[in-house]
XYZ file of N, CA and C in Angstrom:
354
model
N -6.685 5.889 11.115
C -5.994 4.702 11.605
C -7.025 3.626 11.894
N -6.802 2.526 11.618
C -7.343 1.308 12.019
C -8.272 1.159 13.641
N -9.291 1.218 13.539
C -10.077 1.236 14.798
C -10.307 0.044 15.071
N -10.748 -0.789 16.357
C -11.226 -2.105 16.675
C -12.506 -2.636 15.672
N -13.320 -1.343 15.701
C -15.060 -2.129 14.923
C -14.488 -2.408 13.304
N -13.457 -1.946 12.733
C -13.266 -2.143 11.732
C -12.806 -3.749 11.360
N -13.008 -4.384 10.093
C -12.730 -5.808 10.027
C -11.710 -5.805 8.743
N -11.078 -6.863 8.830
C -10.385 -7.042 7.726
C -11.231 -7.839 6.629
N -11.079 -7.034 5.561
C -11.348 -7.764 4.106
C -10.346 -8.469 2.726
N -10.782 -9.665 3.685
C -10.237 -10.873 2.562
C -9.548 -10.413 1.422
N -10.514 -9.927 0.578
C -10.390 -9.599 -0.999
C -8.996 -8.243 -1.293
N -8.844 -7.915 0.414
C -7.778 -6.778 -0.338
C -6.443 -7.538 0.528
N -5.988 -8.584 1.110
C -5.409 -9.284 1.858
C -4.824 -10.075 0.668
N -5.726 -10.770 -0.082
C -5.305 -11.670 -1.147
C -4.841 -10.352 -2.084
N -5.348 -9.111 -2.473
C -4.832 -8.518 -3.553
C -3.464 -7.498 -3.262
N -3.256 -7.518 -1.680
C -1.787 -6.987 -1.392
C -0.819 -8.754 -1.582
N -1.597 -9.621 -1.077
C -0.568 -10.673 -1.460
C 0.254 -10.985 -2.592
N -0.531 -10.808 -3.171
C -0.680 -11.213 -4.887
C 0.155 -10.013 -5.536
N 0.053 -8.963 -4.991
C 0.504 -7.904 -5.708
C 2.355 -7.999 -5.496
N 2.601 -9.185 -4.046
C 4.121 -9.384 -4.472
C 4.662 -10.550 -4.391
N 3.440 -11.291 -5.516
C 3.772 -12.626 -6.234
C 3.897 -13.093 -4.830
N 3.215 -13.423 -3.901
C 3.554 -14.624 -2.813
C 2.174 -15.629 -2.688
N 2.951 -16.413 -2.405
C 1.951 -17.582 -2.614
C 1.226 -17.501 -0.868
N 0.047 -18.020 -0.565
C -0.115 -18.004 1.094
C 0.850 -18.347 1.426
N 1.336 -20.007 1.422
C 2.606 -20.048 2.157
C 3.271 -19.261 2.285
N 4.027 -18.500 1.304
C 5.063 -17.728 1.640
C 4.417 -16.633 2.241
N 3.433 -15.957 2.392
C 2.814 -14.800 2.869
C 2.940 -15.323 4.159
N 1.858 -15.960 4.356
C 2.132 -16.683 6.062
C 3.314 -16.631 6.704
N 4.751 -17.180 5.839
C 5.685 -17.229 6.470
C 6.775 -15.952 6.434
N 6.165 -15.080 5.763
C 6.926 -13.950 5.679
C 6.062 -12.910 6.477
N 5.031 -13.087 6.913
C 4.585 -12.658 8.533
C 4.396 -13.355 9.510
N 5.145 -14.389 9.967
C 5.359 -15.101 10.283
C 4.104 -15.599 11.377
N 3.326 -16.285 10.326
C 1.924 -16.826 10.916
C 1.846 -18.074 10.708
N 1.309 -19.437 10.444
C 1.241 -20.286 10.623
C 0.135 -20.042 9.274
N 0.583 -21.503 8.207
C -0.178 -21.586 6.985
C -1.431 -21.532 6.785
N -1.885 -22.130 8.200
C -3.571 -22.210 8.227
C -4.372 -21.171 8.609
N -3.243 -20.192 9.798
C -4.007 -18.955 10.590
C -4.048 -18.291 8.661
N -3.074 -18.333 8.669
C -3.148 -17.209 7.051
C -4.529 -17.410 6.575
N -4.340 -18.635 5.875
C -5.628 -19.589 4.836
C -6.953 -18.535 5.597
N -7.430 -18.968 6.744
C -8.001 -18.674 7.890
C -8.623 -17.008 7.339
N -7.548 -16.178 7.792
C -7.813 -14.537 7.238
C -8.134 -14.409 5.826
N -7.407 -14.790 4.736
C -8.014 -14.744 3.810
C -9.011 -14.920 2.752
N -9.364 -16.143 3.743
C -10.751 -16.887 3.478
C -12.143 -15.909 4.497
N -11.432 -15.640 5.675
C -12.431 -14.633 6.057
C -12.702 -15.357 6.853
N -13.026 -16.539 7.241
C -13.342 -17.050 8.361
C -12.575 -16.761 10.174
N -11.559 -16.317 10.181
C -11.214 -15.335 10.992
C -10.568 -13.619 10.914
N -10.649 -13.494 12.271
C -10.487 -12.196 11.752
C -8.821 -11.247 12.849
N -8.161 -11.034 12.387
C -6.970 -10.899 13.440
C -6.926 -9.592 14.580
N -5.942 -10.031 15.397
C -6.276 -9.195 16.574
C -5.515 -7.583 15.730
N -5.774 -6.416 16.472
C -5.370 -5.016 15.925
C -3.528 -5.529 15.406
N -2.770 -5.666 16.624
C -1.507 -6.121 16.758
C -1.212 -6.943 14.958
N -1.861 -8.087 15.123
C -1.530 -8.959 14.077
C -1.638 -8.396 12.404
N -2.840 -7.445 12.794
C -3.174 -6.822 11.429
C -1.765 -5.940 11.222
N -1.452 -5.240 11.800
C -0.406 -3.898 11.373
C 0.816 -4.644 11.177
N 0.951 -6.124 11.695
C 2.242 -6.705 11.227
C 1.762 -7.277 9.447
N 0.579 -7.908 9.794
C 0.136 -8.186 8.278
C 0.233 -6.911 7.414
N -0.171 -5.693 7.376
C 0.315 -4.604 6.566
C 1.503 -4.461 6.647
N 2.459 -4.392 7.430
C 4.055 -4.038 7.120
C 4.576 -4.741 6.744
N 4.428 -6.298 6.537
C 4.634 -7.009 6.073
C 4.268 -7.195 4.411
N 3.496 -7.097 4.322
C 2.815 -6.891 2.789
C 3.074 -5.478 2.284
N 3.524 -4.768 2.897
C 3.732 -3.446 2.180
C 2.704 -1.838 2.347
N 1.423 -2.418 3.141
C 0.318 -1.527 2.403
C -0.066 -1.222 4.315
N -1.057 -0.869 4.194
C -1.513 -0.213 5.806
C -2.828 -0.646 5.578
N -2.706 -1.212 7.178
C -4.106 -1.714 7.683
C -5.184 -0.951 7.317
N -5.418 0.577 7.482
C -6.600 0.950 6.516
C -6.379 0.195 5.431
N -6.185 -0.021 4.249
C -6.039 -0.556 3.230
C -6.699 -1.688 3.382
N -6.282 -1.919 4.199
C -6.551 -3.822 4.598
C -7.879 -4.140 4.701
N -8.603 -3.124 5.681
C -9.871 -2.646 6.346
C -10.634 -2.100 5.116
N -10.197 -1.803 3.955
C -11.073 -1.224 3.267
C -11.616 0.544 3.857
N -10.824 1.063 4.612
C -10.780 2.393 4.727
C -10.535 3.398 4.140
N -9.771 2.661 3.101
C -9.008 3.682 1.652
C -8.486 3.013 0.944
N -8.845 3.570 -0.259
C -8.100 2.496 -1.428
C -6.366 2.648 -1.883
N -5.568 3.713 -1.080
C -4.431 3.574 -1.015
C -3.959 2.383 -0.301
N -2.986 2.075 -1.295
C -2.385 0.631 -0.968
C -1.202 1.059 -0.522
N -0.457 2.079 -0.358
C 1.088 2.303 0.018
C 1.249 1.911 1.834
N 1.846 2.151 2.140
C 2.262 1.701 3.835
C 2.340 2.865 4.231
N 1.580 2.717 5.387
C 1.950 3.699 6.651
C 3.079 3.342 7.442
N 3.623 2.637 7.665
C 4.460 2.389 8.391
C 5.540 1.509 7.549
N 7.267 1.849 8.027
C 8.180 1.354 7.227
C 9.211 0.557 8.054
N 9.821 -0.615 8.517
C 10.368 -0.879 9.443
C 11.760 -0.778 8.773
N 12.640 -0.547 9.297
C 14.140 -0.259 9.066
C 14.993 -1.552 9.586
N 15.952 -1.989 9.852
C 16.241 -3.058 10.563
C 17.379 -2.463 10.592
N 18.304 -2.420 11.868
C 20.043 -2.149 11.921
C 21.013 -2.989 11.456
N 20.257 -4.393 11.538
C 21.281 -5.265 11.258
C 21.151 -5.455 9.487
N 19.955 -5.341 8.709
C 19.510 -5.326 7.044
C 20.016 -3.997 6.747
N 19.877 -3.120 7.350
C 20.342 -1.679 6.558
C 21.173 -0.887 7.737
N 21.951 -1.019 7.906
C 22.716 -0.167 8.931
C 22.911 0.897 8.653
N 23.606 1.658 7.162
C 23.118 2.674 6.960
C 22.223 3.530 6.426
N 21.387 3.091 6.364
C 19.956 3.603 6.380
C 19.211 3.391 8.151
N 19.632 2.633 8.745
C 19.378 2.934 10.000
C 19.655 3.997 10.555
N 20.726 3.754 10.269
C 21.979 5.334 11.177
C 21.359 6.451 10.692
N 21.284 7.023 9.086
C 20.710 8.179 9.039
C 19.112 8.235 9.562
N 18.186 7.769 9.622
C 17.142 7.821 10.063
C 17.166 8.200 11.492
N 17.681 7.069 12.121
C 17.935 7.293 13.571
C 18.281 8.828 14.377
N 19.603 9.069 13.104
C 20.322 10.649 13.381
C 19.154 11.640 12.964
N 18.362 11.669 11.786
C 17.352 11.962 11.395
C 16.206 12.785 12.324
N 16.140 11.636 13.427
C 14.827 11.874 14.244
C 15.145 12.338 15.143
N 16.260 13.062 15.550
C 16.918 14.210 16.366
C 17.214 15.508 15.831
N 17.263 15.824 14.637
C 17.598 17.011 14.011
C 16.317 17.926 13.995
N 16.964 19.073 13.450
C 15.707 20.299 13.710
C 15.188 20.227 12.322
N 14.193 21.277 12.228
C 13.666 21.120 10.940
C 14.660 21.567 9.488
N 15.237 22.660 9.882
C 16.584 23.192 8.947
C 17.002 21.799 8.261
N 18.205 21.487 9.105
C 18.724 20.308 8.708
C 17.835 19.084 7.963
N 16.313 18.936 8.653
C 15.590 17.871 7.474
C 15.443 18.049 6.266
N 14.824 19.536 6.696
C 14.641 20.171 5.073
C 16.285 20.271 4.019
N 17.402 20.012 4.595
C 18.666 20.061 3.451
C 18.513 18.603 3.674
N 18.489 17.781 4.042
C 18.462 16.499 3.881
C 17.551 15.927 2.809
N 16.401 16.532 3.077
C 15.140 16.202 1.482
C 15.495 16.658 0.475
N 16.009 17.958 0.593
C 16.820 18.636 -0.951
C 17.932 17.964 -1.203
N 18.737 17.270 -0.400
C 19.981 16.642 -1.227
C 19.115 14.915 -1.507
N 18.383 14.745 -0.642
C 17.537 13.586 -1.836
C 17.005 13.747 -2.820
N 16.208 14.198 -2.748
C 16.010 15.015 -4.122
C 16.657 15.163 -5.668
N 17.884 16.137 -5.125
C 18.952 16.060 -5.919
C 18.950 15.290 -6.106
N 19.681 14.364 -5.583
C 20.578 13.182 -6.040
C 19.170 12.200 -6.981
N 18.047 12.267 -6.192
C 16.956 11.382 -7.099
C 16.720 11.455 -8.901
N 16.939 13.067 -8.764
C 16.632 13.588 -9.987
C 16.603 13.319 -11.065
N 17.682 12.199 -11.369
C 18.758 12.138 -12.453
C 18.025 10.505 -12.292
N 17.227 9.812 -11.381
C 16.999 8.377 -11.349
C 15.460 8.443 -12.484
């Protein structure tokens, strides 16, 4: 996980950006930062607080290691759900994180299933 001494690098900031066609502006405003703080990080001339970084990865898709240059996996550690964007996908998750392991494990096999055929 992302430690304090670690810094963010520019070059993988612009290449999670880029990787979903957003322009800074829209990056900025789809983590909702201000055009210049963005400009700012990606240029390298600043550097963001822990907080700001993990919204900049969930936002972009990928995890602050990534960001940090800790690993060259670009996928996300972290996935935000929203109740009001996905309600049901909220609900099962939610119900999800109360069940025992039995029940997860038929829950992954009927994803699965059903994936199979995608």
């Amino acid at each position: 996980m992302y430690s304090s001494s670690n810094t963010l690098v520019p070059e993988r900031l612009k290449s999670a950006r880029e990787r979903l066609n957003l322009s800074k502006a829209e990056a900025a405003r789809k983590i909702g930062l201000t055009s210049a703080s963005y400009v700012r990080y990606e240029a390298g001339d600043r550097s963001p607080s822990v907080q700001v970084l993990m919204t900049i990865a969930e936002k972009l898709g990928t995890s602050a290691a990534y960001l940090c240059g800790e690993t060259n996996d670009v996928s996300p550690d972290v996935i935000s759900i929203s109740k009001n964007n996905e309600p049901l996908l909220f609900e099962l998750i939610n119900d999800a994180q109360s069940a025992d392991d039995t029940t997860l494990q038929r829950l992954l096999s009927y994803y699965h299933q059903l994936t199979k055929n995608d």
